[in-house]
mmCIF file of C-alpha atoms and ligand atoms in Angstrom:
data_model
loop_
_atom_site.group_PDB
_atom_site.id
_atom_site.type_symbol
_atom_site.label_atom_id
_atom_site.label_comp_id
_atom_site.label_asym_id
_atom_site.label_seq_id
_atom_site.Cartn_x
_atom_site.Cartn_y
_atom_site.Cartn_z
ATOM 1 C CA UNK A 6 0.000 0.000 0.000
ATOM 2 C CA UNK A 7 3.031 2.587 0.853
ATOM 3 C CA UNK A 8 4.507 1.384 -2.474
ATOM 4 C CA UNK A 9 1.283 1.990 -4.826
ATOM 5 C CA UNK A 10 0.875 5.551 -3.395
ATOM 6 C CA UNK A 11 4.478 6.111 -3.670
ATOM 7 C CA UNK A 12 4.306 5.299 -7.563
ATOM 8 C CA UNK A 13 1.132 7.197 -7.995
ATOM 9 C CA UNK A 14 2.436 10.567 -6.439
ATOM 10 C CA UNK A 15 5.669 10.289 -8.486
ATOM 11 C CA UNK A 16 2.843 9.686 -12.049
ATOM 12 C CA UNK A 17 1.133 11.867 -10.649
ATOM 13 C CA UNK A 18 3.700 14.610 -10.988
ATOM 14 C CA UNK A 19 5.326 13.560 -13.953
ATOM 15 C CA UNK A 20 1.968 13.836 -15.794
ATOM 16 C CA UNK A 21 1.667 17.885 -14.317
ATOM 17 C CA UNK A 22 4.849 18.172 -15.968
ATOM 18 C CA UNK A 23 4.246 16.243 -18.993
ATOM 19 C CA UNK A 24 0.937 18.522 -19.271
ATOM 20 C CA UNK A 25 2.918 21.815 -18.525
ATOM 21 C CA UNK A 26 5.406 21.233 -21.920
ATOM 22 C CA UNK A 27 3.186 19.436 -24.053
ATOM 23 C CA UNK A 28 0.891 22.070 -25.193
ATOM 24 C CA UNK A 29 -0.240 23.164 -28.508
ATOM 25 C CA UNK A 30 -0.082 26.520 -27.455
ATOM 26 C CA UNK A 31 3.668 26.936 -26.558
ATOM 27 C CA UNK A 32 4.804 24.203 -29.366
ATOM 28 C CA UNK A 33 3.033 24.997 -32.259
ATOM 29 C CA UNK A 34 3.447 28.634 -34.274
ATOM 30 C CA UNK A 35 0.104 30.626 -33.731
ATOM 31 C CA UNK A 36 -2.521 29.235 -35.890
ATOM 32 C CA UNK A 37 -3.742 31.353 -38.907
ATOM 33 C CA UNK A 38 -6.044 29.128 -40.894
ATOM 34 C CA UNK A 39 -9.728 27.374 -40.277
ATOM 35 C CA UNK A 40 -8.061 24.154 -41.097
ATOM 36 C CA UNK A 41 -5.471 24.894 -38.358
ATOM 37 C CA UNK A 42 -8.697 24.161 -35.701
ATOM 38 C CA UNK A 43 -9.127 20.392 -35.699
ATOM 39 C CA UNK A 44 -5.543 19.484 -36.789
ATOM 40 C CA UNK A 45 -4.497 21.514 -33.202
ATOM 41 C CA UNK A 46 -7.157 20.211 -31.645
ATOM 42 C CA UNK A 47 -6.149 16.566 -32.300
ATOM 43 C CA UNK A 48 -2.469 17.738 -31.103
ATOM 44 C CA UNK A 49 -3.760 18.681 -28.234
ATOM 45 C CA UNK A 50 -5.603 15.099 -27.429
ATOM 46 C CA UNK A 51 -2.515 13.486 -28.367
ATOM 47 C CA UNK A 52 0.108 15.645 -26.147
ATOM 48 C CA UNK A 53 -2.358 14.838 -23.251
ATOM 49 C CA UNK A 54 -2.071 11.131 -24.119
ATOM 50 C CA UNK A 55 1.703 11.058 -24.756
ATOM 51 C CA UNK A 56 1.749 12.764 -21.581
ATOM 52 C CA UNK A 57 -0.151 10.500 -19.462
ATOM 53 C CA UNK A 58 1.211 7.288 -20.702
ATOM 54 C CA UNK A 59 4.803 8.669 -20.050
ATOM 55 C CA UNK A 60 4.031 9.491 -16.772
ATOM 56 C CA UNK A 61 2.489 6.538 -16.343
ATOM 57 C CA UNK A 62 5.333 4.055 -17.929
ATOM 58 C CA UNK A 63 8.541 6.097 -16.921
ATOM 59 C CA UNK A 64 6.720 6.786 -13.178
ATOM 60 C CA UNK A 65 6.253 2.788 -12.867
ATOM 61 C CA UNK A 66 10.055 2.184 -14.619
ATOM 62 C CA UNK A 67 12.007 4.748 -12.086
ATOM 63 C CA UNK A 68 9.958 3.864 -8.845
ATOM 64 C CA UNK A 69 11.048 -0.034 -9.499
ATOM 65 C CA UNK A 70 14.195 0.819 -10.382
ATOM 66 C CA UNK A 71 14.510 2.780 -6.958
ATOM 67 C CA UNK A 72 12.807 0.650 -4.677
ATOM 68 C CA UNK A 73 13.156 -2.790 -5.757
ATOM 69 C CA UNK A 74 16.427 -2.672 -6.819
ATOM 70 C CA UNK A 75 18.415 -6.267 -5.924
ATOM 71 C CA UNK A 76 20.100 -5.900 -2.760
ATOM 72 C CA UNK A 77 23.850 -6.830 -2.253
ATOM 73 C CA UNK A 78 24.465 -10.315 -1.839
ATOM 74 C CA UNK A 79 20.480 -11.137 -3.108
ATOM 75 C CA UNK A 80 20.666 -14.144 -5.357
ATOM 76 C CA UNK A 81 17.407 -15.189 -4.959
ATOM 77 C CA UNK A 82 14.894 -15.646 -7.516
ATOM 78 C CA UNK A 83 11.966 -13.282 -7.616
ATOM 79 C CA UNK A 84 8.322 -14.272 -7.224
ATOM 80 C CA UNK A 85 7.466 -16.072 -10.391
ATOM 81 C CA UNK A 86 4.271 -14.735 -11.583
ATOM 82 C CA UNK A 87 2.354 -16.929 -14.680
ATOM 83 C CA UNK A 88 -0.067 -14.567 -15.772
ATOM 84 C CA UNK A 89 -2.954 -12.476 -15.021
ATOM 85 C CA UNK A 90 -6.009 -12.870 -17.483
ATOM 86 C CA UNK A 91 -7.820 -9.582 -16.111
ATOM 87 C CA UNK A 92 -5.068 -7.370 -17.069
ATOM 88 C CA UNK A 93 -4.547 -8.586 -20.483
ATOM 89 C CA UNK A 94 -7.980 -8.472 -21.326
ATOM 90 C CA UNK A 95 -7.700 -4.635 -19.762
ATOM 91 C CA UNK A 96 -4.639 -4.061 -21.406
ATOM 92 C CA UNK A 97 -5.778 -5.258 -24.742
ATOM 93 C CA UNK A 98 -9.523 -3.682 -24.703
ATOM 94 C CA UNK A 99 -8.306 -0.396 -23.381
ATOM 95 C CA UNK A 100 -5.833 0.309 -25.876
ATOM 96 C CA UNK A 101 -8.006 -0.664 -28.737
ATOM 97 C CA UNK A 102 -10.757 1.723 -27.817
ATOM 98 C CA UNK A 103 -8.048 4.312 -27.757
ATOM 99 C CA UNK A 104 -6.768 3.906 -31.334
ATOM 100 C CA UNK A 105 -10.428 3.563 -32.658
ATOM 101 C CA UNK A 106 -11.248 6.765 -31.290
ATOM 102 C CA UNK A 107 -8.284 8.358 -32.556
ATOM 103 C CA UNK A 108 -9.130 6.630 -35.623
ATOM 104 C CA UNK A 109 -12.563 8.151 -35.279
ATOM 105 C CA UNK A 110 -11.504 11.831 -34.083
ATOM 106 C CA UNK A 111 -8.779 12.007 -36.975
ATOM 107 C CA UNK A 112 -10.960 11.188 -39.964
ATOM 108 C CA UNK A 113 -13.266 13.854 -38.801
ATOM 109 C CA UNK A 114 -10.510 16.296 -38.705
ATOM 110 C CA UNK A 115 -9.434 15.107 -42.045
ATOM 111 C CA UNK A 116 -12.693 15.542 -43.815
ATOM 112 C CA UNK A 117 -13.115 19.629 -42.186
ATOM 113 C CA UNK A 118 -9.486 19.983 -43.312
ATOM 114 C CA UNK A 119 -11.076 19.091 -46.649
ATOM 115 C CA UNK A 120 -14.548 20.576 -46.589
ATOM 116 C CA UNK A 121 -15.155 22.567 -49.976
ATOM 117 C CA UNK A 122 -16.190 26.014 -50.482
ATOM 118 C CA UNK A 123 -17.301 26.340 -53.848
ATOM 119 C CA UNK A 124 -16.156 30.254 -53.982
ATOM 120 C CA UNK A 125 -12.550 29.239 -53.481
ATOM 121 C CA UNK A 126 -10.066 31.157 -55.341
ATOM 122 C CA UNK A 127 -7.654 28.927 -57.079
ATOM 123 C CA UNK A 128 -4.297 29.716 -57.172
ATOM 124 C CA UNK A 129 -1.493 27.292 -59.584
ATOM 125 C CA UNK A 130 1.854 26.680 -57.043
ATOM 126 C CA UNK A 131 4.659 25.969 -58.872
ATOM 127 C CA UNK A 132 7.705 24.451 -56.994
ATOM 128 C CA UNK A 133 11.226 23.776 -58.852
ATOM 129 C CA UNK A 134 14.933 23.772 -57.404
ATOM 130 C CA UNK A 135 14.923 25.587 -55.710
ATOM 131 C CA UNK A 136 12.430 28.493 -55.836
ATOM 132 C CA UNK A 137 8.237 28.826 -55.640
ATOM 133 C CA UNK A 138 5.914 30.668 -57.803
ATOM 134 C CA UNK A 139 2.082 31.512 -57.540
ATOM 135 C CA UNK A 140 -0.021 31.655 -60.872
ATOM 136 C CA UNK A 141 -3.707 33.385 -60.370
ATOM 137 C CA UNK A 142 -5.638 32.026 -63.483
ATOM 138 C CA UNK A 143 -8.775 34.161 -62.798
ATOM 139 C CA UNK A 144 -6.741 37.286 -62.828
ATOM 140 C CA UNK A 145 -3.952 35.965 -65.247
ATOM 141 C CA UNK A 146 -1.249 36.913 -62.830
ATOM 142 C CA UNK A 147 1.897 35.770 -61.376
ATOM 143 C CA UNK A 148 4.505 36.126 -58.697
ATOM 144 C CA UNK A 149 6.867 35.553 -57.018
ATOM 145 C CA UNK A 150 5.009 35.818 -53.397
ATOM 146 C CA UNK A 151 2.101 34.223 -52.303
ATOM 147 C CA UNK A 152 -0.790 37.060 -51.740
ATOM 148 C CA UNK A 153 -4.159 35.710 -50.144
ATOM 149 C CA UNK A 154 -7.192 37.471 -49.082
ATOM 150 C CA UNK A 155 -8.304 36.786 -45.345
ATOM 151 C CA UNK A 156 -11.065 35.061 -44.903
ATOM 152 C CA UNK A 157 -11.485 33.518 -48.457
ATOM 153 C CA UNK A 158 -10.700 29.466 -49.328
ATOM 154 C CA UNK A 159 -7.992 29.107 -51.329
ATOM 155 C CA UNK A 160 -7.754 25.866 -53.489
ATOM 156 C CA UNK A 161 -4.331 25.408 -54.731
ATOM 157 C CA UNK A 162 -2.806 23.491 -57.713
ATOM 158 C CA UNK A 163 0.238 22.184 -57.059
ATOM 159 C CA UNK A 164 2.757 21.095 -59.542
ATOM 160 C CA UNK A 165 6.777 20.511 -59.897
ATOM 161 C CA UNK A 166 8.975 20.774 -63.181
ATOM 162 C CA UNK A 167 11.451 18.966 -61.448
ATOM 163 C CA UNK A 168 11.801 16.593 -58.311
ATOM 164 C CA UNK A 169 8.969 16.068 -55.217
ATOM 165 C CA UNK A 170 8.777 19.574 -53.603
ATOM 166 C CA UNK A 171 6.388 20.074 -50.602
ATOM 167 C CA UNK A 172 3.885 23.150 -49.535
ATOM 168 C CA UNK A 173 3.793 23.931 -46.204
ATOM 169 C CA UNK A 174 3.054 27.227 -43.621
ATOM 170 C CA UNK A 175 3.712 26.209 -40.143
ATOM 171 C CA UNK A 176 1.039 28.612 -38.958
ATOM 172 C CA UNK A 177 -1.760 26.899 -41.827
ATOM 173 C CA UNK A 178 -0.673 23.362 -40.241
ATOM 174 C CA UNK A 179 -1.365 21.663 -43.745
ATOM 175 C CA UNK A 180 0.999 20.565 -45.873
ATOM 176 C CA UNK A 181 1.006 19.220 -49.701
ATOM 177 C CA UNK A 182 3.468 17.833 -51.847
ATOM 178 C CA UNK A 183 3.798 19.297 -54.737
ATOM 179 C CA UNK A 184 5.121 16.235 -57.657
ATOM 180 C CA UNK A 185 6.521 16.251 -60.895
ATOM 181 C CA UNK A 186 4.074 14.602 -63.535
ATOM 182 C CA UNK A 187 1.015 14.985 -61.536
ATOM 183 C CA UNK A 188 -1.244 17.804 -59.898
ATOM 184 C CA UNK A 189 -2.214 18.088 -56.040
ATOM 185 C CA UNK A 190 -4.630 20.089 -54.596
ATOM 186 C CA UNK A 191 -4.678 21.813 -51.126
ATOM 187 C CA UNK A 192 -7.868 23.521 -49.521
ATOM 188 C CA UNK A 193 -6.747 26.471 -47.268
ATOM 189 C CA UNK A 194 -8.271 29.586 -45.966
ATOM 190 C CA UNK A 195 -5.989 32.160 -44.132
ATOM 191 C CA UNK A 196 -7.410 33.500 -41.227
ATOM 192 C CA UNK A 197 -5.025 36.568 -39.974
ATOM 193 C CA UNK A 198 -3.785 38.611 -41.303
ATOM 194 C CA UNK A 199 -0.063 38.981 -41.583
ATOM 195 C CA UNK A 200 3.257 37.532 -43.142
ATOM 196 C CA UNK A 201 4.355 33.903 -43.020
ATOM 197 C CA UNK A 202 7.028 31.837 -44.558
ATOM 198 C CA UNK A 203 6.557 29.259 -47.033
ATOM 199 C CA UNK A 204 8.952 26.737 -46.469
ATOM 200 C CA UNK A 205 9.588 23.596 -48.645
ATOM 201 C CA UNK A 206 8.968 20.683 -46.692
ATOM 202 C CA UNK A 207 10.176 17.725 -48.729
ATOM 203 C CA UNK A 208 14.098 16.972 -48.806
ATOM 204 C CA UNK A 209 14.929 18.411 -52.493
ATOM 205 C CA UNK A 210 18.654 18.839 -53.050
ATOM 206 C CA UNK A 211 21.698 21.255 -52.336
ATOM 207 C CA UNK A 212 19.429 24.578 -51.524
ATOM 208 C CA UNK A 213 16.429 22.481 -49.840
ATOM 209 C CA UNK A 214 16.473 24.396 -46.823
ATOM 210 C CA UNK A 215 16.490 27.710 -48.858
ATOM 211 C CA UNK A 216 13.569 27.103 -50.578
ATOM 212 C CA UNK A 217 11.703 29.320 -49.090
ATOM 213 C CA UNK A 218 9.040 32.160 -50.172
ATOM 214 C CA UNK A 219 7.284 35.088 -48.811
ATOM 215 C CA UNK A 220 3.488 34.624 -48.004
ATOM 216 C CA UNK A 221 1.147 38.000 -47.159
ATOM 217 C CA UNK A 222 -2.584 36.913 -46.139
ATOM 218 C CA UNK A 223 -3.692 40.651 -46.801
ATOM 219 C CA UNK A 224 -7.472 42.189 -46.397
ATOM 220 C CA UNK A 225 -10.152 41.713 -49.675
ATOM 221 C CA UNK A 226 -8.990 45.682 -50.561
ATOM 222 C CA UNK A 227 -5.809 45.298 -50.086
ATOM 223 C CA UNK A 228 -5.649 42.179 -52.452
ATOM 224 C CA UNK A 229 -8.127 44.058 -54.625
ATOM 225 C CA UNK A 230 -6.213 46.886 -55.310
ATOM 226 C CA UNK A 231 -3.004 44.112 -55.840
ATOM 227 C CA UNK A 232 -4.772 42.326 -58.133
ATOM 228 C CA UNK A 233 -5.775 45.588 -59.814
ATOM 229 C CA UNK A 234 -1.921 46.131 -60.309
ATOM 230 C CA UNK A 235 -1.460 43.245 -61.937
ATOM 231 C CA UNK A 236 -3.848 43.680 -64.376
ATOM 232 C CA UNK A 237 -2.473 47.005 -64.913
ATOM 233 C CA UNK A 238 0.891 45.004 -65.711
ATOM 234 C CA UNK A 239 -0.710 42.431 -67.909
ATOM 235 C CA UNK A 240 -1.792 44.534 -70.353
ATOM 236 C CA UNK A 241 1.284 47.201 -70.291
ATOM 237 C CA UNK A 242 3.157 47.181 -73.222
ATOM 238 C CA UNK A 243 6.019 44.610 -72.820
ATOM 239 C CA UNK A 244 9.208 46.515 -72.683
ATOM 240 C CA UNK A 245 7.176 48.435 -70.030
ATOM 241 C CA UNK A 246 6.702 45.241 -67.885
ATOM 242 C CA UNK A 247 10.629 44.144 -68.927
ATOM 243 C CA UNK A 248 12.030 47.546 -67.180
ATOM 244 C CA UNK A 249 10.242 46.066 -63.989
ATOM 245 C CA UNK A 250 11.488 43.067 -64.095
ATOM 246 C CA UNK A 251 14.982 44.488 -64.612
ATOM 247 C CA UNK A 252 14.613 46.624 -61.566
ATOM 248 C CA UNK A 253 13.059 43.682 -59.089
ATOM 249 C CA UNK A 254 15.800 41.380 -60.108
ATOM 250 C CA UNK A 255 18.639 43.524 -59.658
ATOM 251 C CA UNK A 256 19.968 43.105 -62.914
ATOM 252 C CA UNK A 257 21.383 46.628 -62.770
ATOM 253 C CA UNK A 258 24.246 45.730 -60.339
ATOM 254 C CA UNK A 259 26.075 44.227 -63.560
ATOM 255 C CA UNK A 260 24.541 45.281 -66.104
ATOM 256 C CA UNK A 261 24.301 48.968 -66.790
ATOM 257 C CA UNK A 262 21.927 51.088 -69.501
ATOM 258 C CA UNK A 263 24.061 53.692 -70.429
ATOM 259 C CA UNK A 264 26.515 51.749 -72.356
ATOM 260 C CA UNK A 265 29.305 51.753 -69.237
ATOM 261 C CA UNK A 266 30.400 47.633 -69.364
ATOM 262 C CA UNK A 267 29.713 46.573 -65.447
ATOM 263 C CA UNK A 268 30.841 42.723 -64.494
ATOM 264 C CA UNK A 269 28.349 42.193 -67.678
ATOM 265 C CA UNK A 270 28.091 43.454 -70.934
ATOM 266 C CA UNK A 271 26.078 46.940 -70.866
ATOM 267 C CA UNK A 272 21.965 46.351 -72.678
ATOM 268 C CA UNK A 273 22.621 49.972 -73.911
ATOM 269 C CA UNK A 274 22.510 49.253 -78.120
ATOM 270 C CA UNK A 275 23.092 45.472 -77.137
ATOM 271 C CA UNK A 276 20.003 44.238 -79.522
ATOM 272 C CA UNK A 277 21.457 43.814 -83.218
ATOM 273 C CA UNK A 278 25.190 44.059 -82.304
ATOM 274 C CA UNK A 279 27.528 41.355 -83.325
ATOM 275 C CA UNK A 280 29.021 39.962 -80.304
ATOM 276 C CA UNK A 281 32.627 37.838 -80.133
ATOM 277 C CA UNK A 282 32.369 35.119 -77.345
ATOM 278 C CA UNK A 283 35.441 33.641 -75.307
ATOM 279 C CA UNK A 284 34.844 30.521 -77.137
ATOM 280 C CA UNK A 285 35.815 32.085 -80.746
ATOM 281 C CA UNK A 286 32.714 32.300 -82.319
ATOM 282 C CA UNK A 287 30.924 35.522 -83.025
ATOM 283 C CA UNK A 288 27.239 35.885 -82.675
ATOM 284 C CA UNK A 289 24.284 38.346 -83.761
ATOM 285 C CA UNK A 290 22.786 39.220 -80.809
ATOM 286 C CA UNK A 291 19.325 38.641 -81.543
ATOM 287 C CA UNK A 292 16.152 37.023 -79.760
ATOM 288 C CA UNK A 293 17.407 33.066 -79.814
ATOM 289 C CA UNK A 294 20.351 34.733 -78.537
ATOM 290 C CA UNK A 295 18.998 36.724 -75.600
ATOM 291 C CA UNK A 296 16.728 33.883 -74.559
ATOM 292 C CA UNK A 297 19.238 31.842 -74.045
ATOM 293 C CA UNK A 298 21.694 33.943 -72.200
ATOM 294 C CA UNK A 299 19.263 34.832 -70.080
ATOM 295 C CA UNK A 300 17.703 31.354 -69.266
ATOM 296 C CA UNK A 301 21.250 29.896 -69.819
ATOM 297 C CA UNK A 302 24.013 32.299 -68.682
ATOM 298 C CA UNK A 303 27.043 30.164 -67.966
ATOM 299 C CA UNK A 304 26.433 28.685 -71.764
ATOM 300 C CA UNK A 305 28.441 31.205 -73.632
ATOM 301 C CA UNK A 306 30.469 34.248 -72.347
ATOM 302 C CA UNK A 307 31.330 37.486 -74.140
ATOM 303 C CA UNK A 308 34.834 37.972 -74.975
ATOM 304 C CA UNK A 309 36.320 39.995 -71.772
ATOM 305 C CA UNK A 310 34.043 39.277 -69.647
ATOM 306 C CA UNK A 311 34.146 36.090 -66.900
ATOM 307 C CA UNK A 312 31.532 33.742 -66.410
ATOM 308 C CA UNK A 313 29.882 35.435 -63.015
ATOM 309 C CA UNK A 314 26.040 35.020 -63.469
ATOM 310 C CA UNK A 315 25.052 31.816 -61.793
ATOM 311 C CA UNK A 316 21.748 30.303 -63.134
ATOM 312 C CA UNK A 317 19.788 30.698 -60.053
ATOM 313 C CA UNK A 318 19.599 34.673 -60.660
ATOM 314 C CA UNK A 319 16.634 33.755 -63.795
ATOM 315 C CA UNK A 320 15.887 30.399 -62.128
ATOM 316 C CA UNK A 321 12.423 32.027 -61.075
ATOM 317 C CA UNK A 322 11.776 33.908 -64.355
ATOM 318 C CA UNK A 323 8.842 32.969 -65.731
ATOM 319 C CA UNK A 324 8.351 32.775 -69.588
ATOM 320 C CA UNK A 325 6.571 36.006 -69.977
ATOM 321 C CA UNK A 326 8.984 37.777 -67.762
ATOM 322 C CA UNK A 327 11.916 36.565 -70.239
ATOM 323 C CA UNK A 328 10.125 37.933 -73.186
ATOM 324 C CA UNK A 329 9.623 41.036 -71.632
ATOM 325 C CA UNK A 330 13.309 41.301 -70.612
ATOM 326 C CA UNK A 331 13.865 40.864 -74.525
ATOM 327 C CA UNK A 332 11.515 43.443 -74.958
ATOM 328 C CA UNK A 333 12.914 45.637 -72.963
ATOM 329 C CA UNK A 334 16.469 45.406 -73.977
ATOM 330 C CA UNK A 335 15.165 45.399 -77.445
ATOM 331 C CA UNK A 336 13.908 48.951 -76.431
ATOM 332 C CA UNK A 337 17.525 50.001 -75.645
ATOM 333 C CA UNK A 338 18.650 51.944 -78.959
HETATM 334 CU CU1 CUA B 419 11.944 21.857 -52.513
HETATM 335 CU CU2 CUA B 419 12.839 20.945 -50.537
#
């Protein structure tokens, strides 16, 4: 009897502490999304559980190991004990029930997770090494952050050009993966406003960890009046568009406008000039041309200058925004 209230003081405060750091609360990033509700709530049945049972089995495993340790000089056998039906059948039915209603609790969670809204606004998420970008069909725009109206489903398209990539805002708690070959969909609808991270969530190669992106969950005016920019954009004349591109990408730090040669050859007059390369050959610098320096920089290199501009610095160009760098440099007489 001193011995079974020993053991159940020392659960007993092992599950207080247990309880105290396993909470959704101080573990888990804030939650900004509807879906975030049930997923927290069944990490919050499960911490409880965790918490119990390791108070319970660790409480049990240190008060033996304390008080009926072997003594010096015991080598006796302990009491030989054959089996104890009650217990197993407890230890079996008990159990069981748990997992069923976990079983039980989790599909629930699973379906609200999915529920459909049929006003969702559908976004296209593309993921390639080692960058993101967001495609709004209904507005036929792009970019390079994620921008989401509070308060409004989102039902996203996922898709890779390259190897398995995976969706996923800590503070929205679900997560997608985004494969080559096929399309995914994820149903999400931001609930604060603010700015997250996008983080890719599916080992993906040398700059996994960087593959990160910028996500603003903005009010329906502010996204509005975004949106109302972008269609602005869309239908600006393209060398228009190409001069924003060149600013947002920093192209300027090498490449210069007034015909001064930077660490890159100066756009200034560039379209229609006859350019000699380091490897010998000379080349009319002409669309072909352009597209592929720009989508392929380290293929050829201008005579004089070195081979600096890695291929990550147009990795996240889309098509469009390539043509309108042509444009653009075109433009340059
Ligand atoms: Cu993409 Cu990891």
């Amino acid at each position: 009897m001193k011995h079974a209230i020993g053991a159940i003081l020392l659960i007993a405060a092992l599950l207080v502490v247990g309880l105290l750091v396993l909470r959704v609360d101080t573990l888990l990033p804030p939650a900004a999304s509807t879906q975030a509700g049930p997923i927290d709530s069944i990490f919050n049945i499960q911490f409880k559980l965790i918490a119990f049972l390791f108070a319970l089995i660790v409480g049990l495993m240190v008060y033996s190991i304390i008080f009926f340790r072997r003594k010096k000089g015991d080598t006796s056998d302990a009491a030989h004990i054959t089996g104890n039906t009650t217990l197993e059948i407890v230890w079996t039915l008990l159990p069981l029930a748990i997992v069923i209603a976990l079983a039980f609790i989790s599909t629930n969670a699973i379906a609200e997770t999915m529920r459909i809204d049929s006003q969702a606004m559908e976004v296209n998420i593309i993921g390639r090494t080692w960058t993101w970008s967001f495609e709004y069909p209904a507005y036929s725009a792009s970019s390079a952050e994620l921008i989401l109206p509070v308060g409004k489903q989102v039902l996203f398209h996922l898709s890779s050009r390259d190897v398995i990539h995976s969706f996923w805002v800590p503070e929205f708690r679900v997560k997608q993966d985004a494969v080559p070959g096929i399309t995914t969909t994820l149903r999400l609808t931001p609930t604060k406003i603010g700015e997250f991270s996008l983080v890719c969530a599916e080992l993906c190669g040398r700059d996994h960890s960087a593959m990160v992106a910028k996500v603003r969950v903005v009010s329906q005016a502010d996204f509005n009046a975004w949106v109302a920019a972008q269609t602005e954009l869309a239908t600006a004349p393209p060398e228009v568009r190409g001069e924003k591109w060149f600013n947002e990408n920093a192209c300027v730090s090498c490449h210069s406008l007034d015909g001064t040669p930077k660490l890159g050859p100066t756009f200034l007059g560039l379209y229609g000039k006859q350019e000699a390369l380091e490897s010998g050959k000379t080349v009319l610098v002409d669309d072909a041309y352009l597209y592929e320096s720009i989508t392929d920089p380290m293929k050829e290199i201008v005579k004089t200058f070195s081979p600096a501009m890695s291929p990550a610095i147009t990795a996240n160009l889309t098509e469009l925004q390539v043509q309108d760098l042509i444009a653009f440099i075109k433009s340059l007489k």
